[in-house]
Amino acid sequence: YKSDYIQGEEVVDVKPASTSAVNLILKEGAVPQGMVLIPAGEFTLGTDDKSPDERPKQKVQVEAFYIDKYEVTNAEYKAIISSHTYAEKQDEYPVTGVTWEQATEFARLAKKRLPTEIEWEKAARGEDAREYPWGNTWDPELANVNTGQLNLRALPVGKFRAGASPYGCLDMSGNVYEWTASWYDTYKGNTQIEKNYGQLFRVLRGGSFRTGQFAARIVENTCQPDFIIDKDRNVYYNNL
């Protein structure tokens, strides 16, 4: 990364007893380090054929914004919240067990903010109304999700690069849930009444290592009180 340039990354497979060179050419731009620009424009929000709180499917206009490419790591969180503790050798694992209020405060101190659920969905979905960040075909090899395996746990951020969203955001399906700034409420045009709607719960997105295919869908909504701590909740934020 270099100031006034867009951070460059390249994945290289190096075989044993061999060497490999990486030549990165940085593009000029003002994108903050570790973030990607989600351009302004229209995208498809929601779906009509699954849960009631995902309806109705509709076109939504979104202003341009930046969002982190990766989930917030333990090391990043501790750099700002010095009281944070975590297991040895887990610097690059996603920070978990944070309330919405803690996530919001961390983002404020980092001079950023939590994304709205609409912003989060666009960053994960792009403009082609796909079901998963990588496309419309389910593939459990592209996300850290529960497929019935033993030893369910979070993994280091960015491990599933082939599961990136159209804008290059990683782990938007699985690994750990991600807080948004939004209240859990109806979409425009949804007339169905739900007792949890209103200013009671905050929206989480993305599913986690504990959840399966249904929660890994981009449009899936999960809600939780902003003061509850759960071990698969992560801070995920974008800047102002």
Protein backbone atom coordinates (compact mmCIF):
# COMPACT_ATOMS: atom_id res chain seq x y z
CA TYR A 1 0.00 0.00 0.00
CA LYS A 2 1.12 3.59 -0.73
CA SER A 3 -0.70 6.81 0.04
CA ASP A 4 -2.75 8.13 -2.91
CA TYR A 5 -2.73 4.68 -4.53
CA ILE A 6 -5.11 1.72 -4.35
CA GLN A 7 -3.73 -1.15 -2.29
CA GLY A 8 -2.47 -3.99 -4.47
CA GLU A 9 -2.72 -7.69 -3.64
CA GLU A 10 -1.80 -10.86 -5.46
CA VAL A 11 -2.04 -14.49 -4.38
CA VAL A 12 0.89 -16.69 -5.44
CA ASP A 13 1.25 -20.46 -4.93
CA VAL A 14 4.85 -21.28 -4.08
CA LYS A 15 5.91 -24.92 -4.33
CA PRO A 16 8.45 -26.40 -1.89
CA ALA A 17 12.08 -25.50 -2.62
CA SER A 18 11.06 -22.94 -5.25
CA THR A 19 10.91 -19.18 -5.55
CA SER A 20 8.34 -16.87 -7.08
CA ALA A 21 8.36 -13.17 -7.85
CA VAL A 22 5.43 -10.80 -7.43
CA ASN A 23 5.24 -7.61 -9.46
CA LEU A 24 2.46 -5.28 -8.34
CA ILE A 25 1.58 -2.10 -10.17
CA LEU A 26 -0.42 0.19 -7.94
CA LYS A 27 -3.19 2.25 -9.49
CA GLU A 28 -3.63 5.87 -8.53
CA GLY A 29 -6.61 6.49 -6.29
CA ALA A 30 -7.72 7.69 -2.88
CA VAL A 31 -9.20 4.42 -1.59
CA PRO A 32 -8.22 4.03 2.11
CA GLN A 33 -5.91 1.14 2.94
CA GLY A 34 -7.69 -2.18 3.33
CA MET A 35 -10.93 -0.89 1.83
CA VAL A 36 -12.74 -1.09 -1.50
CA LEU A 37 -14.93 1.46 -3.23
CA ILE A 38 -18.53 0.42 -3.84
CA PRO A 39 -19.68 2.66 -6.69
CA ALA A 40 -22.93 4.60 -6.66
CA GLY A 41 -25.79 3.04 -8.57
CA GLU A 42 -28.78 0.77 -8.54
CA PHE A 43 -28.83 -2.82 -7.35
CA THR A 44 -31.42 -5.48 -6.48
CA LEU A 45 -32.32 -5.73 -2.78
CA GLY A 46 -34.04 -8.76 -1.29
CA THR A 47 -35.90 -11.68 -2.81
CA ASP A 48 -39.52 -12.81 -3.18
CA ASP A 49 -39.21 -16.57 -2.68
CA LYS A 50 -37.65 -17.13 0.74
CA SER A 51 -38.21 -15.52 4.18
CA PRO A 52 -40.90 -12.84 4.63
CA ASP A 53 -38.37 -10.32 5.97
CA GLU A 54 -36.44 -10.50 2.68
CA ARG A 55 -39.42 -9.25 0.64
CA PRO A 56 -40.18 -7.62 -1.68
CA LYS A 57 -37.40 -7.87 -4.25
CA GLN A 58 -36.79 -4.34 -5.48
CA LYS A 59 -34.36 -1.97 -7.15
CA VAL A 60 -32.60 0.41 -4.75
CA GLN A 61 -30.31 3.35 -5.48
CA VAL A 62 -27.21 3.54 -3.28
CA GLU A 63 -24.64 6.32 -2.99
CA ALA A 64 -20.95 5.43 -3.32
CA PHE A 65 -19.17 4.29 -0.14
CA TYR A 66 -16.05 2.49 1.06
CA ILE A 67 -16.13 -0.81 2.92
CA ASP A 68 -13.44 -2.99 4.42
CA LYS A 69 -12.27 -5.84 2.22
CA TYR A 70 -11.82 -8.13 5.23
CA GLU A 71 -13.56 -8.72 8.54
CA VAL A 72 -11.89 -6.89 11.43
CA THR A 73 -9.10 -8.98 12.96
CA ASN A 74 -8.11 -9.38 16.58
CA ALA A 75 -4.92 -7.43 15.94
CA GLU A 76 -6.81 -4.54 14.31
CA TYR A 77 -9.34 -4.42 17.13
CA LYS A 78 -6.67 -4.49 19.85
CA ALA A 79 -4.75 -1.68 18.15
CA ILE A 80 -7.69 0.59 19.02
CA ILE A 81 -9.31 -1.21 21.97
CA SER A 82 -6.25 -2.01 24.11
CA SER A 83 -8.25 -4.04 26.65
CA HIS A 84 -9.14 -6.64 24.02
CA THR A 85 -7.65 -10.09 24.65
CA TYR A 86 -7.53 -13.17 22.44
CA ALA A 87 -5.81 -16.54 22.11
CA GLU A 88 -2.19 -16.83 21.07
CA LYS A 89 -1.47 -16.91 17.32
CA GLN A 90 -4.92 -15.56 16.43
CA ASP A 91 -3.89 -12.08 15.29
CA GLU A 92 -5.46 -12.63 11.86
CA TYR A 93 -8.64 -14.29 13.10
CA PRO A 94 -11.82 -12.18 13.12
CA VAL A 95 -12.58 -10.47 16.40
CA THR A 96 -15.73 -11.96 17.97
CA GLY A 97 -17.90 -11.54 21.02
CA VAL A 98 -18.57 -7.82 20.50
CA THR A 99 -21.88 -6.08 21.05
CA TRP A 100 -23.36 -3.69 18.52
CA GLU A 101 -22.45 -0.81 20.83
CA GLN A 102 -18.82 -1.99 21.01
CA ALA A 103 -18.69 -2.41 17.24
CA THR A 104 -20.09 1.09 16.74
CA GLU A 105 -17.57 2.60 19.15
CA PHE A 106 -14.67 0.80 17.49
CA ALA A 107 -15.75 2.09 14.11
CA ARG A 108 -16.05 5.64 15.47
CA LEU A 109 -12.54 5.51 16.91
CA ALA A 110 -11.28 4.22 13.57
CA LYS A 111 -13.00 7.23 11.92
CA LYS A 112 -15.39 4.91 10.14
CA ARG A 113 -18.93 3.62 10.71
CA LEU A 114 -21.00 0.47 10.44
CA PRO A 115 -22.62 -0.03 7.02
CA THR A 116 -26.38 -0.04 6.66
CA GLU A 117 -27.85 -3.39 5.74
CA ILE A 118 -28.57 -2.06 2.23
CA GLU A 119 -24.93 -1.01 1.81
CA TRP A 120 -23.75 -4.37 3.11
CA GLU A 121 -26.02 -6.22 0.68
CA LYS A 122 -24.81 -4.24 -2.32
CA ALA A 123 -21.16 -4.82 -1.37
CA ALA A 124 -21.86 -8.56 -1.19
CA ARG A 125 -24.22 -8.85 -4.16
CA GLY A 126 -23.11 -6.44 -6.83
CA GLU A 127 -25.59 -5.52 -9.53
CA ASP A 128 -26.64 -8.92 -10.90
CA ALA A 129 -28.92 -10.07 -8.02
CA ARG A 130 -26.76 -13.11 -7.25
CA GLU A 131 -27.61 -15.37 -4.33
CA TYR A 132 -24.10 -15.78 -2.92
CA PRO A 133 -21.10 -13.44 -3.12
CA TRP A 134 -19.46 -15.65 -5.76
CA GLY A 135 -22.56 -16.34 -7.88
CA ASN A 136 -25.80 -18.33 -7.88
CA THR A 137 -24.47 -21.85 -7.36
CA TRP A 138 -23.98 -23.05 -3.80
CA ASP A 139 -20.46 -24.25 -3.04
CA PRO A 140 -19.51 -24.96 0.61
CA GLU A 141 -15.83 -24.89 -0.39
CA LEU A 142 -16.08 -21.13 -0.90
CA ALA A 143 -17.07 -20.15 2.65
CA ASN A 144 -16.50 -21.19 6.25
CA VAL A 145 -19.96 -22.57 7.04
CA ASN A 146 -21.50 -25.48 8.93
CA THR A 147 -21.81 -28.50 6.64
CA GLY A 148 -21.97 -31.03 9.48
CA GLN A 149 -18.24 -31.15 10.06
CA LEU A 150 -16.64 -31.52 13.48
CA ASN A 151 -14.70 -28.75 15.23
CA LEU A 152 -16.70 -25.76 14.01
CA ARG A 153 -14.62 -22.59 14.42
CA ALA A 154 -13.76 -19.26 12.89
CA LEU A 155 -10.81 -19.14 10.49
CA PRO A 156 -8.31 -16.40 9.60
CA VAL A 157 -9.91 -13.64 7.51
CA GLY A 158 -9.61 -13.79 3.73
CA LYS A 159 -8.96 -17.53 3.54
CA PHE A 160 -11.70 -18.17 0.95
CA ARG A 161 -10.55 -15.87 -1.84
CA ALA A 162 -12.57 -17.64 -4.52
CA GLY A 163 -15.68 -16.71 -2.52
CA ALA A 164 -15.12 -12.96 -2.89
CA SER A 165 -17.97 -10.63 -3.79
CA PRO A 166 -18.05 -8.80 -7.17
CA TYR A 167 -16.19 -5.91 -5.51
CA GLY A 168 -13.58 -8.13 -3.88
CA CYS A 169 -14.98 -8.25 -0.33
CA LEU A 170 -14.20 -11.49 1.50
CA ASP A 171 -16.01 -13.65 4.06
CA MET A 172 -19.39 -12.06 3.33
CA SER A 173 -20.79 -15.57 3.59
CA GLY A 174 -19.79 -17.54 6.67
CA ASN A 175 -16.93 -17.25 9.16
CA VAL A 176 -18.59 -14.73 11.53
CA TYR A 177 -21.73 -12.62 11.48
CA GLU A 178 -21.28 -8.91 10.73
CA TRP A 179 -23.10 -6.09 12.47
CA THR A 180 -24.83 -3.38 10.44
CA ALA A 181 -26.11 0.02 11.54
CA SER A 182 -29.72 -0.84 10.65
CA TRP A 183 -32.70 -1.64 12.82
CA TYR A 184 -34.50 -4.88 11.98
CA ASP A 185 -37.55 -3.56 10.13
CA THR A 186 -39.66 -4.03 7.01
CA TYR A 187 -38.48 -3.21 3.52
CA LYS A 188 -40.42 -0.65 1.55
CA GLY A 189 -43.54 -2.34 0.18
CA ASN A 190 -43.59 -5.16 2.75
CA THR A 191 -46.97 -5.08 4.52
CA GLN A 192 -46.50 -8.22 6.62
CA ILE A 193 -46.41 -7.55 10.38
CA GLU A 194 -43.59 -9.11 12.42
CA LYS A 195 -43.39 -8.67 16.21
CA ASN A 196 -39.62 -8.07 16.12
CA TYR A 197 -39.80 -5.21 13.61
CA GLY A 198 -39.04 -1.69 14.77
CA GLN A 199 -36.33 -0.25 16.96
CA LEU A 200 -35.80 -3.40 19.01
CA PHE A 201 -33.06 -5.36 17.25
CA ARG A 202 -30.09 -4.63 15.00
CA VAL A 203 -29.47 -6.46 11.73
CA LEU A 204 -26.59 -8.90 11.32
CA ARG A 205 -25.56 -10.28 7.95
CA GLY A 206 -23.48 -13.00 6.37
CA GLY A 207 -23.98 -16.09 8.51
CA SER A 208 -21.15 -17.73 10.42
CA PHE A 209 -19.15 -20.92 10.88
CA ARG A 210 -22.09 -22.22 12.94
CA THR A 211 -24.73 -21.70 10.24
CA GLY A 212 -25.37 -23.42 6.93
CA GLN A 213 -26.40 -22.66 3.37
CA PHE A 214 -29.58 -20.71 4.16
CA ALA A 215 -27.78 -18.14 6.33
CA ALA A 216 -24.95 -17.90 3.80
CA ARG A 217 -27.32 -16.34 1.25
CA ILE A 218 -26.65 -12.63 0.76
CA VAL A 219 -30.25 -11.58 1.42
CA GLU A 220 -30.68 -13.46 4.71
CA ASN A 221 -31.53 -11.24 7.69
CA THR A 222 -30.62 -12.02 11.29
CA CYS A 223 -31.43 -9.74 14.20
CA GLN A 224 -30.17 -9.42 17.75
CA PRO A 225 -30.35 -6.88 20.60
CA ASP A 226 -27.46 -4.44 20.47
CA PHE A 227 -26.28 -5.30 23.98
CA ILE A 228 -25.96 -9.08 23.53
CA ILE A 229 -22.53 -10.68 23.16
CA ASP A 230 -22.24 -13.81 21.01
CA LYS A 231 -19.04 -15.57 20.04
CA ASP A 232 -19.66 -15.48 16.29
CA ARG A 233 -20.46 -11.77 16.01
CA ASN A 234 -17.82 -9.60 14.32
CA VAL A 235 -17.25 -5.90 13.80
CA TYR A 236 -17.46 -5.08 10.12
CA TYR A 237 -17.50 -1.49 9.07
CA ASN A 238 -17.10 1.11 6.37
CA ASN A 239 -15.97 4.69 6.61
CA LEU A 240 -17.94 7.93 6.64
